[in-house]
Coordinates of N, CA and C in Angstrom, one line a residue:
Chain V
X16 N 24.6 84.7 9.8 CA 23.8 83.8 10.5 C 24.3 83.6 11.9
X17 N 23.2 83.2 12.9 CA 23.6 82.4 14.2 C 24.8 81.4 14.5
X18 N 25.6 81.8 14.9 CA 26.7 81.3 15.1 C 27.8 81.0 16.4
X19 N 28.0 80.3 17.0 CA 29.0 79.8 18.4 C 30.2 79.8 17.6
X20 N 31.7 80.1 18.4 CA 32.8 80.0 17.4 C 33.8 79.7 19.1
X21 N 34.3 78.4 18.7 CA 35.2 77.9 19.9 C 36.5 77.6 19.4
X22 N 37.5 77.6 19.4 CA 38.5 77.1 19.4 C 38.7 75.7 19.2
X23 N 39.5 75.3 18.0 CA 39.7 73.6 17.7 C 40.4 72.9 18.5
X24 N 41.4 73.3 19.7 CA 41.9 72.5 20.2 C 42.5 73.9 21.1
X25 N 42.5 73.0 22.6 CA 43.7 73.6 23.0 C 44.1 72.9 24.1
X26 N 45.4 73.4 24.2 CA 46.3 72.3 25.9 C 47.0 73.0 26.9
X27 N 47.2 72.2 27.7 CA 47.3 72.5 29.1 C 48.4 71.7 29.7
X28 N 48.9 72.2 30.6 CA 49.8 71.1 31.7 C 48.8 71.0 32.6
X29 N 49.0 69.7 33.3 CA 48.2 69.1 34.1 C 48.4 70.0 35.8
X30 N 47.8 70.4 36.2 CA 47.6 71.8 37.2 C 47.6 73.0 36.9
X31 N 47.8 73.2 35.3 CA 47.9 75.0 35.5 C 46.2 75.2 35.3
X32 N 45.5 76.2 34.8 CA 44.8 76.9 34.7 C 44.2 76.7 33.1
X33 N 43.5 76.6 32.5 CA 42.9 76.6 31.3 C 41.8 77.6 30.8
X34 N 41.6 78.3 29.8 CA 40.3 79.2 29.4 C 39.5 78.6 27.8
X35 N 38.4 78.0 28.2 CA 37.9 77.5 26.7 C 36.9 78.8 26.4
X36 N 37.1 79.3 25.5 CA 35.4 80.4 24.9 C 34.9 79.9 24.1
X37 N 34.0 80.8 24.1 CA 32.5 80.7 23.2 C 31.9 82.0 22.8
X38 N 32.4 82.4 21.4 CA 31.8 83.5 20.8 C 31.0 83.4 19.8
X39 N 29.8 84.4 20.6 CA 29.0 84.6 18.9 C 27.7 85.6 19.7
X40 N 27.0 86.2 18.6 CA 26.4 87.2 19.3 C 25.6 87.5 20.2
X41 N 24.7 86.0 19.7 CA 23.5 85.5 20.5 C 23.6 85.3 22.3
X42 N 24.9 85.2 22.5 CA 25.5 85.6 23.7 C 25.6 86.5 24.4
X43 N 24.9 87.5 23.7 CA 24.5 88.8 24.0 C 23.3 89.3 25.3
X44 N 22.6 87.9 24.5 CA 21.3 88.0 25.4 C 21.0 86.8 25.8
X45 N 21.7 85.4 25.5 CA 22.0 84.4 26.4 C 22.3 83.9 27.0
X46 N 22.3 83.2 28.3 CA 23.4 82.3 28.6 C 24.2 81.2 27.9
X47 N 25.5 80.5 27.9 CA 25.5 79.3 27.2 C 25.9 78.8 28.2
X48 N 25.3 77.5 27.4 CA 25.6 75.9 28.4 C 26.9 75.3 27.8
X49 N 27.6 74.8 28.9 CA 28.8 74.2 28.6 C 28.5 72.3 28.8
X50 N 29.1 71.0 28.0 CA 29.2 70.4 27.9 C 30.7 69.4 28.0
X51 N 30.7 68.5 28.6 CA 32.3 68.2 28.3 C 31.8 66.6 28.3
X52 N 32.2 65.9 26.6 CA 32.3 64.9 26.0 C 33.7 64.2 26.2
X53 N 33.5 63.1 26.8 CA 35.1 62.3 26.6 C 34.7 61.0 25.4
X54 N 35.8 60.8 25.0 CA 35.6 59.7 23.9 C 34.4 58.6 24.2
X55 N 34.3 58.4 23.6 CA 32.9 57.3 22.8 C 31.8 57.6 24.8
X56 N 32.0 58.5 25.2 CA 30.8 59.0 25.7 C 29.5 59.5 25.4
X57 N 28.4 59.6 25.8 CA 27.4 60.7 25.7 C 28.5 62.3 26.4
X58 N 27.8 63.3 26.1 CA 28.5 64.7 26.8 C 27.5 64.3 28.1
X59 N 28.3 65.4 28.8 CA 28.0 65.6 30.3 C 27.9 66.9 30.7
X60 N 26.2 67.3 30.9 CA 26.2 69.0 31.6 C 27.4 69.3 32.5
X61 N 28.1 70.4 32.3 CA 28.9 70.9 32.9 C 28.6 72.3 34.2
X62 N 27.8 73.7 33.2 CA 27.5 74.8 33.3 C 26.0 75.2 32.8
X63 N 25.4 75.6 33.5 CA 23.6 76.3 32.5 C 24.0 77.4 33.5
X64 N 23.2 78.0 33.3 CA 22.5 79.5 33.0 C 24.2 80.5 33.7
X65 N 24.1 81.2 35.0 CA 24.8 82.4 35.0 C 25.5 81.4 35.9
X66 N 26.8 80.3 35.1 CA 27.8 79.9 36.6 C 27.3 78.7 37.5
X67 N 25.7 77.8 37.2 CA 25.1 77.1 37.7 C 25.8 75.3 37.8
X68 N 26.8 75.4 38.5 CA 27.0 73.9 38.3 C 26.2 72.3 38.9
X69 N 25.9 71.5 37.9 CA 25.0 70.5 38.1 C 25.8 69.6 39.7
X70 N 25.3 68.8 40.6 CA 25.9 68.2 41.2 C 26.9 66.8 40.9
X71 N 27.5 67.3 41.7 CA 28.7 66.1 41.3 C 29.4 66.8 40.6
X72 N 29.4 67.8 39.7 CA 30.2 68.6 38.9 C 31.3 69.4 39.9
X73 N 33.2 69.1 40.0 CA 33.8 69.8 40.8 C 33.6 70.8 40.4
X74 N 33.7 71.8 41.5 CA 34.3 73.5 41.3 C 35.3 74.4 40.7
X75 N 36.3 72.7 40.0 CA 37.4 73.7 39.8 C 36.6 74.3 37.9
X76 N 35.5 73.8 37.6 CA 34.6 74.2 36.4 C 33.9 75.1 36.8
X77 N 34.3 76.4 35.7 CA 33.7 78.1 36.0 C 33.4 78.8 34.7
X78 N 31.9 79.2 35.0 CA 31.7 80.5 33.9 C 32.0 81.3 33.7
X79 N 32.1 82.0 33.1 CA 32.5 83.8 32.9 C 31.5 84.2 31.8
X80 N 31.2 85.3 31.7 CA 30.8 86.3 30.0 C 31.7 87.6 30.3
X81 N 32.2 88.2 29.2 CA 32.5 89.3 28.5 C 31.8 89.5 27.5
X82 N 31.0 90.8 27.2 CA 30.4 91.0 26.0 C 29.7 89.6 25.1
X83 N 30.3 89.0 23.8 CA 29.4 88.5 23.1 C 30.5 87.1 23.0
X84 N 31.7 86.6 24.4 CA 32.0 85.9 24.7 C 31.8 85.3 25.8
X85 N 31.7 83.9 25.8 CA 31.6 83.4 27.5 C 32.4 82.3 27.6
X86 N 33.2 81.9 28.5 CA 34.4 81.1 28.7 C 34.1 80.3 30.1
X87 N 34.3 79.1 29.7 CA 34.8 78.1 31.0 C 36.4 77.9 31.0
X88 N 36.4 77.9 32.5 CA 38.0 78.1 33.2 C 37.7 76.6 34.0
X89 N 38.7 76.0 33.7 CA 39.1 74.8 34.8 C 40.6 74.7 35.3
X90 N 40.3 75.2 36.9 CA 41.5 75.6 37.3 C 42.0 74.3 38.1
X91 N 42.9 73.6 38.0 CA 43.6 72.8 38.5 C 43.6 71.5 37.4
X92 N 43.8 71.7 36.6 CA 43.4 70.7 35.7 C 43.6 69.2 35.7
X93 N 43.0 68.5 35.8 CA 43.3 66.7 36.4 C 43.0 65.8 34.8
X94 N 44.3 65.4 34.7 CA 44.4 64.6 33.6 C 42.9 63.8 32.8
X95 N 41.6 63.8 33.8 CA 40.4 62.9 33.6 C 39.8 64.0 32.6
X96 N 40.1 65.5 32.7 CA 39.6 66.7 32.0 C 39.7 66.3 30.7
X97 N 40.9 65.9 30.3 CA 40.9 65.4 28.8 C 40.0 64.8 27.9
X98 N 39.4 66.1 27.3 CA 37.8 65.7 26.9 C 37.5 66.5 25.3
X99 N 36.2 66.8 24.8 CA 36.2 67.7 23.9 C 34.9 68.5 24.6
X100 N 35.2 69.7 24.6 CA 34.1 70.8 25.4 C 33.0 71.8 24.3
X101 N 31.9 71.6 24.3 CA 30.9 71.8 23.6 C 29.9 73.5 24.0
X102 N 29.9 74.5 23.6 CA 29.0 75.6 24.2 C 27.8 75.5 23.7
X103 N 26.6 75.6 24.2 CA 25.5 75.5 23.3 C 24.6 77.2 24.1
X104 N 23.5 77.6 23.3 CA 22.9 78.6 23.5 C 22.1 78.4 22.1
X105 N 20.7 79.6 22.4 CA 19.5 80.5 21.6 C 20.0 80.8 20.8
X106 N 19.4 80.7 19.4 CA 19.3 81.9 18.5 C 18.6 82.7 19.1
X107 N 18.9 83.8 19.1 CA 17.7 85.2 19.3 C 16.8 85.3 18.6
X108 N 15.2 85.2 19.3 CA 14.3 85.5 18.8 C 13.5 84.3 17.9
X109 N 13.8 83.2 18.2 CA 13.1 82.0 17.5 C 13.8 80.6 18.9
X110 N 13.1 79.8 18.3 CA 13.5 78.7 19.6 C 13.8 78.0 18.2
X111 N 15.1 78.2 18.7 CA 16.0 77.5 17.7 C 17.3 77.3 19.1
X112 N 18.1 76.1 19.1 CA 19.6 76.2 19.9 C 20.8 75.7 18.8
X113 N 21.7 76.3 19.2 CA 23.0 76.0 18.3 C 24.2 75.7 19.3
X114 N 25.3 74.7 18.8 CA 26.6 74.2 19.3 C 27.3 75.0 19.0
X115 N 28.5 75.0 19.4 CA 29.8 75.5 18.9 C 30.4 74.3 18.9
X116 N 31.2 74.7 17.5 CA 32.0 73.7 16.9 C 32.5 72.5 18.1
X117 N 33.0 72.8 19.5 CA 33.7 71.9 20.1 C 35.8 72.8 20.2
X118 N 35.8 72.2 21.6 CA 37.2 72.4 22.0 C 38.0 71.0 22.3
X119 N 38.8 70.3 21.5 CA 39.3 69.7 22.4 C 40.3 69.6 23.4
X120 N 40.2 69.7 24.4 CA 41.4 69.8 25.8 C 42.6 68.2 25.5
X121 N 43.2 68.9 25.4 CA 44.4 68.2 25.2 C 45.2 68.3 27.1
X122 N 45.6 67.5 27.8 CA 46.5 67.6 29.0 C 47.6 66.9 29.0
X123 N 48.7 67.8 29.2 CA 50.3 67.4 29.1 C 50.8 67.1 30.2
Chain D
X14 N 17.6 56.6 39.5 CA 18.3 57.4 39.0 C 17.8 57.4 37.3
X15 N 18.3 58.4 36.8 CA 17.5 58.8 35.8 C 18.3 58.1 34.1
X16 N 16.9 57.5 33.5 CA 17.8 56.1 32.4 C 17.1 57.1 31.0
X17 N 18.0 57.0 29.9 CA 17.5 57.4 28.3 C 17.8 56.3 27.8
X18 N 17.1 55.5 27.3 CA 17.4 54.5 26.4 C 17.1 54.6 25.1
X19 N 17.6 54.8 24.2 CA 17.4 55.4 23.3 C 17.4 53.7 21.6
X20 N 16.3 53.2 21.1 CA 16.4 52.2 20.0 C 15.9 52.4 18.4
X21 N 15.9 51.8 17.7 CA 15.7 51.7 16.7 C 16.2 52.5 15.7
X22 N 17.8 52.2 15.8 CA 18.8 52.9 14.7 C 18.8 52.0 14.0
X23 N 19.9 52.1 12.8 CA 20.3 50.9 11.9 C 20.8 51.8 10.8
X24 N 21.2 51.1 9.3 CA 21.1 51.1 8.0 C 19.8 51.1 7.6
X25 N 20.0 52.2 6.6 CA 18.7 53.0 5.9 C 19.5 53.5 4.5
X26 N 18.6 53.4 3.6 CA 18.7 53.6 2.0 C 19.0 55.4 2.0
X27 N 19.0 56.2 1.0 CA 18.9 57.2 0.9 C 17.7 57.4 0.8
X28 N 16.9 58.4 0.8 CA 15.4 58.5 0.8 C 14.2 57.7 1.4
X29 N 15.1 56.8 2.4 CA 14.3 56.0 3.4 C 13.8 56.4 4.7
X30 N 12.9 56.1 5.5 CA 12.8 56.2 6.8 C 12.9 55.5 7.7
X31 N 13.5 56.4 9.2 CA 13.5 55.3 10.3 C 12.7 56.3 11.2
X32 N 12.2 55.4 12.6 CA 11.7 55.8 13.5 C 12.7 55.8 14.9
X33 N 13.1 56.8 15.6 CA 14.2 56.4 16.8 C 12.5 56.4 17.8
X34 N 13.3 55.4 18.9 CA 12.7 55.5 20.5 C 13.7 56.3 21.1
X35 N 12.7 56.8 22.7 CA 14.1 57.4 23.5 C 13.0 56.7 24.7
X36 N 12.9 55.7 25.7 CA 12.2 55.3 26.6 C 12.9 56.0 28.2
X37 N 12.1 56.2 28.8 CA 12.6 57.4 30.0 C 12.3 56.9 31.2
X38 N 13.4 56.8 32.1 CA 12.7 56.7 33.6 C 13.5 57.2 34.1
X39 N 12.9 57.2 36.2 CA 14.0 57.7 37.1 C 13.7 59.2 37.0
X40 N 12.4 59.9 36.4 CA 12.2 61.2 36.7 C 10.9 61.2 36.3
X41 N 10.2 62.5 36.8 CA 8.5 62.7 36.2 C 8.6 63.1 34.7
X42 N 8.6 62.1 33.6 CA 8.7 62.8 32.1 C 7.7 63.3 31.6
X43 N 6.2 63.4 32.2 CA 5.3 64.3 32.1 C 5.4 65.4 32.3
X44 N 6.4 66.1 33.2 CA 6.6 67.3 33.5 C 8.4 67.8 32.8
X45 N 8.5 66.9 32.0 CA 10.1 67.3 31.4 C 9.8 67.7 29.8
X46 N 10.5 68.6 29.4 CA 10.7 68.6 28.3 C 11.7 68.0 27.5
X47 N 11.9 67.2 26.7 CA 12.7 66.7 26.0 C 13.2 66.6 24.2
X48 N 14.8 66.5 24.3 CA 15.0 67.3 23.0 C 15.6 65.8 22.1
X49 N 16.3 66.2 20.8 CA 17.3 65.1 20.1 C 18.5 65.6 19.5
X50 N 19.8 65.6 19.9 CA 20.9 65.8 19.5 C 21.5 65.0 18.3
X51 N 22.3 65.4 17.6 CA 23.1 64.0 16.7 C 24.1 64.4 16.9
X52 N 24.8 63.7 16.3 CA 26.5 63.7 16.2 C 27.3 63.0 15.0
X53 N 27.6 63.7 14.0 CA 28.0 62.8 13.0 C 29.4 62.3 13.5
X54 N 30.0 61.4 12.5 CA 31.4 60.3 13.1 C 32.1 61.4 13.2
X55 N 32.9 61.6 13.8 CA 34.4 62.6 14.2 C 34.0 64.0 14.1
X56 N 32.5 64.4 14.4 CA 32.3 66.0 14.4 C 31.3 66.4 15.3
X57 N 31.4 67.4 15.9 CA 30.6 68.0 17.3 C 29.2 67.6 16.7
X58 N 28.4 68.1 18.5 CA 26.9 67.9 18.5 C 26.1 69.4 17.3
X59 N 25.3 68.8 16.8 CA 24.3 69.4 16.6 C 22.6 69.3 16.8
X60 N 22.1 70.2 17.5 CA 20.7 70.3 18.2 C 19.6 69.8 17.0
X61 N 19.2 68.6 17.2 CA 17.7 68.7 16.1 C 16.8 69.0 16.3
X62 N 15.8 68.6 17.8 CA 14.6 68.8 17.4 C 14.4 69.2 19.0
X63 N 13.4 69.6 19.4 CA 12.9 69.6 21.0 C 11.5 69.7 20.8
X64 N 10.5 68.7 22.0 CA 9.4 68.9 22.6 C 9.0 69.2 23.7
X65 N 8.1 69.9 24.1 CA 7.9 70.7 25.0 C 7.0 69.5 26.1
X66 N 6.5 70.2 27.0 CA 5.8 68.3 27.7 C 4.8 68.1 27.4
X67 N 3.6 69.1 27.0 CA 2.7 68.6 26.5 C 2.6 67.5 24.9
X68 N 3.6 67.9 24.3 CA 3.4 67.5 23.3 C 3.2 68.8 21.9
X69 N 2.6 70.0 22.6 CA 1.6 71.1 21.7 C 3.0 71.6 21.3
X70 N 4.2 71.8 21.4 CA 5.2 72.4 21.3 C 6.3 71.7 20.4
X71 N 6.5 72.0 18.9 CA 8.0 71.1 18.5 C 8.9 71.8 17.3
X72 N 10.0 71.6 17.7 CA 10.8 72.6 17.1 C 12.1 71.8 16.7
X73 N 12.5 72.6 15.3 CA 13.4 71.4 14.4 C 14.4 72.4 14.2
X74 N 15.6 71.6 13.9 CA 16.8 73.1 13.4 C 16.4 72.6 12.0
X75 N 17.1 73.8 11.3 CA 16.4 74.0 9.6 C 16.9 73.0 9.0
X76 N 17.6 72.3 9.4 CA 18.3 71.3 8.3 C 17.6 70.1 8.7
X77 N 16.4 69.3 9.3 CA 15.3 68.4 9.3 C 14.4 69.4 9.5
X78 N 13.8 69.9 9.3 CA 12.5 70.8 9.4 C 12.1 70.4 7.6
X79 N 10.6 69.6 8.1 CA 9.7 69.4 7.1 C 10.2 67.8 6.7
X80 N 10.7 67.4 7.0 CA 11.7 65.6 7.2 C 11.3 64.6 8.3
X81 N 11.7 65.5 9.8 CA 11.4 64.6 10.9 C 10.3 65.6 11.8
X82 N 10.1 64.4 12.1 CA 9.0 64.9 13.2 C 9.1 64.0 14.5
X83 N 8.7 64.8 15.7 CA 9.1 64.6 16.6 C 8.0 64.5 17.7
X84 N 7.9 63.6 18.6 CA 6.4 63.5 19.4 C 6.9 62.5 20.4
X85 N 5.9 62.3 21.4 CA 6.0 61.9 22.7 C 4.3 61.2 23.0
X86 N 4.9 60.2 24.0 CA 3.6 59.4 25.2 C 3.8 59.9 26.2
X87 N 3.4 60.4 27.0 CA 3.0 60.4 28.1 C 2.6 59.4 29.1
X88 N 1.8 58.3 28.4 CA 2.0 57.1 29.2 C 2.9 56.4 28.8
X89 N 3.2 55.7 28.2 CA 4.6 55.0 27.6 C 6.1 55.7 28.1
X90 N 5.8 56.7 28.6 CA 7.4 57.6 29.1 C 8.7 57.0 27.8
X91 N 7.7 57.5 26.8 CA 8.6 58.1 25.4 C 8.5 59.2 24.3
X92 N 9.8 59.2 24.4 CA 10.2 60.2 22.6 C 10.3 59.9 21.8
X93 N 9.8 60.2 20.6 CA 10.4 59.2 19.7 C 10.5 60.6 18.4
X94 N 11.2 59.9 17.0 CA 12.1 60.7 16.5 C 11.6 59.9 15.1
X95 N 10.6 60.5 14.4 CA 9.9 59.7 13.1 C 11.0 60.7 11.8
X96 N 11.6 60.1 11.3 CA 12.8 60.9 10.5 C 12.7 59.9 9.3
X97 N 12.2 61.1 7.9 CA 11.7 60.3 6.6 C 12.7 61.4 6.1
X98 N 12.6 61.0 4.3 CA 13.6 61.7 3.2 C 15.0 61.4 3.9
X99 N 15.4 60.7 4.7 CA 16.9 60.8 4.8 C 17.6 60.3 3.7
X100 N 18.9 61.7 4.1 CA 20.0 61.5 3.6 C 21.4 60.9 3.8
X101 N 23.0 61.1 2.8 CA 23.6 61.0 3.8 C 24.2 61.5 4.8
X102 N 23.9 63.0 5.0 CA 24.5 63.9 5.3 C 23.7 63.8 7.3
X103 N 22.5 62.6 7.1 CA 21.4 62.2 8.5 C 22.6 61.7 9.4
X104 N 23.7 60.4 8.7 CA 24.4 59.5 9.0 C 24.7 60.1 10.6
X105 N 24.5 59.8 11.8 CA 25.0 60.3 12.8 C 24.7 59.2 13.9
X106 N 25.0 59.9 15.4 CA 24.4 59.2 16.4 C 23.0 60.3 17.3
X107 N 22.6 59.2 17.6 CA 21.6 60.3 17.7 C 21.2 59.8 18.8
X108 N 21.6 61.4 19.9 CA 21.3 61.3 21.3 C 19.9 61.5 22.1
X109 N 19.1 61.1 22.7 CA 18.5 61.4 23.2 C 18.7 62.4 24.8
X110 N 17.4 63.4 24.9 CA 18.2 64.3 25.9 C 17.5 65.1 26.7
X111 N 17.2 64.7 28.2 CA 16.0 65.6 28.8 C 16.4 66.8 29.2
X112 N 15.7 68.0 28.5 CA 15.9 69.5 28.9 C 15.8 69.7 30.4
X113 N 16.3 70.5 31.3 CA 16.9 70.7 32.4 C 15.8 72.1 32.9
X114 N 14.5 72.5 33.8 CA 13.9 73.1 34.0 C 12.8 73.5 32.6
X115 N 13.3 74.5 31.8 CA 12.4 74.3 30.5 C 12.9 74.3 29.4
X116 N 12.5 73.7 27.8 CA 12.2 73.5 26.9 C 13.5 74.1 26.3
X117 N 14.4 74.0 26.2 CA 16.3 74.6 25.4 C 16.8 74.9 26.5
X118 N 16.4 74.9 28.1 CA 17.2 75.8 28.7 C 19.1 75.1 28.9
X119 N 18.7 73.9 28.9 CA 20.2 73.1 29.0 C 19.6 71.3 28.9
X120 N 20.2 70.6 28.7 CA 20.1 69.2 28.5 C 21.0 69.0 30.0
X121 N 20.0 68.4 30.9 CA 20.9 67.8 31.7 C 21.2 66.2 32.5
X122 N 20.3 65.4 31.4 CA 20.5 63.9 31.1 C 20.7 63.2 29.4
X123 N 21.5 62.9 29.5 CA 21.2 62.8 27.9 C 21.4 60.8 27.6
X124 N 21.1 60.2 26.7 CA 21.2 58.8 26.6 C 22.3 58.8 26.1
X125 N 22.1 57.0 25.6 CA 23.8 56.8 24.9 C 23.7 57.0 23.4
X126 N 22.9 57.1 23.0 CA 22.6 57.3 21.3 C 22.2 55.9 21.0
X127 N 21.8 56.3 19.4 CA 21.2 55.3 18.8 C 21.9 55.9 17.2
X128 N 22.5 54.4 16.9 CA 23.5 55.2 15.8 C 22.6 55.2 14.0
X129 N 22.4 55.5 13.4 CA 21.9 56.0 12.3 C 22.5 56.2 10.9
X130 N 22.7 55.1 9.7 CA 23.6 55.2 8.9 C 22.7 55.4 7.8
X131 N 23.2 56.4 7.1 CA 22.2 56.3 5.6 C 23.6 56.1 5.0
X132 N 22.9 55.2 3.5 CA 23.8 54.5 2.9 C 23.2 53.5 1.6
X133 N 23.5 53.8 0.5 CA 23.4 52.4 -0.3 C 23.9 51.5 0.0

């Protein structure tokens, strides 16, 4: 079945570099949308289509795809990042959308 | 600037129904399409339902498909979220969320939720 698969947690020192993914196949022929939820928040668009960031969104938040993965990079990382990060995208071939589990960014 | 206000959560039986609002300003919501996210306590989003702007368009993920149903005013600048047979597995928060150009392409306003308990 349709599936997003992210990583449960991952951390960072506060300035280095971070890579969250987002695998699954449908990614093949989609873009995914990236989200970043901080506690008892609504989420907040981050990323849509190829790299598209909303305003007010800094730059140091970046898309990528490889194959049937797509990854947000946030390079300089500022302690406020400390959030949980959401990919969403199509099933193929029905208008259906699906999450991935969630990443929580942990900053040391 | 653009508001989701999202009402009429609460406590609900098993096999009971509630109706959510999502009331919308701060953008043309005749020309938006808009969706409903949940979020159960301590676990990621999952997508439920989206309408398209006319209304002619609605689409459910399989797990409320044939349960809730999903519809819109156009003059009232609302969504609303008619969700019957619930269970407890409904228990979540449940976001309201305007689609961003078209109909799944990305959520890029979303409300604060309206929280949703099934429960004896």
């Amino acid at each position: 079945s349709s599936e997003l698969t992210q990583d449960p947690a991952v951390s960072v020192a506060l300035g280095q570099t971070v890579k969250i993914t987002c695998q699954g196949d449908d990614l093949r022929g989609s873009y995914a949308t990236w989200y970043q939820q901080r506690p008892g928040q609504a989420p907040v668009l981050l990323l849509h289509g190829y790299n598209n960031r909303p305003s007010g969104i800094p730059d140091r938040f970046s898309g990528s795809y490889l194959g049937n993965t797509a990854s947000l990079t946030i390079t300089g990382v500022q302690a406020e990042d400390e959030a949980d990060y959401y990919c969403n995208s199509r099933v193929t071939g029905v208008y259906r959308l699906m999450f991935g589990g969630g990443t929580r960014l942990t900053v040391l | 600037e653009v508001q989701l206000l999202e009402s009429g959560g609460g406590l609900v039986q098993p096999g009971g129904s509630l109706r959510l609002s999502c009331a919308a300003s701060g953008f043309d919501f005749r020309a938006s399409a808009m969706s409903w996210v949940r979020q159960a306590p301590g676990k990621g989003l999952e997508w439920v339902s989206g309408i398209s702007v006319t209304g002619g368009g609605t689409y459910y993920a399989p797990s409320v498909e044939g349960r809730f149903t999903i519809s819109r005013d156009n003059v009232l600048n609302t969504v609303y979220l008619q969700m019957d047979s619930l269970g407890v597995e409904d228990t979540a928060l449940y976001y309201c969320a305007k689609d961003g150009y078209n109909l799944g392409d990305f959520f890029d306003f979303w409300g604060q939720g309206a929280l949703v308990t099934v429960s004896s």
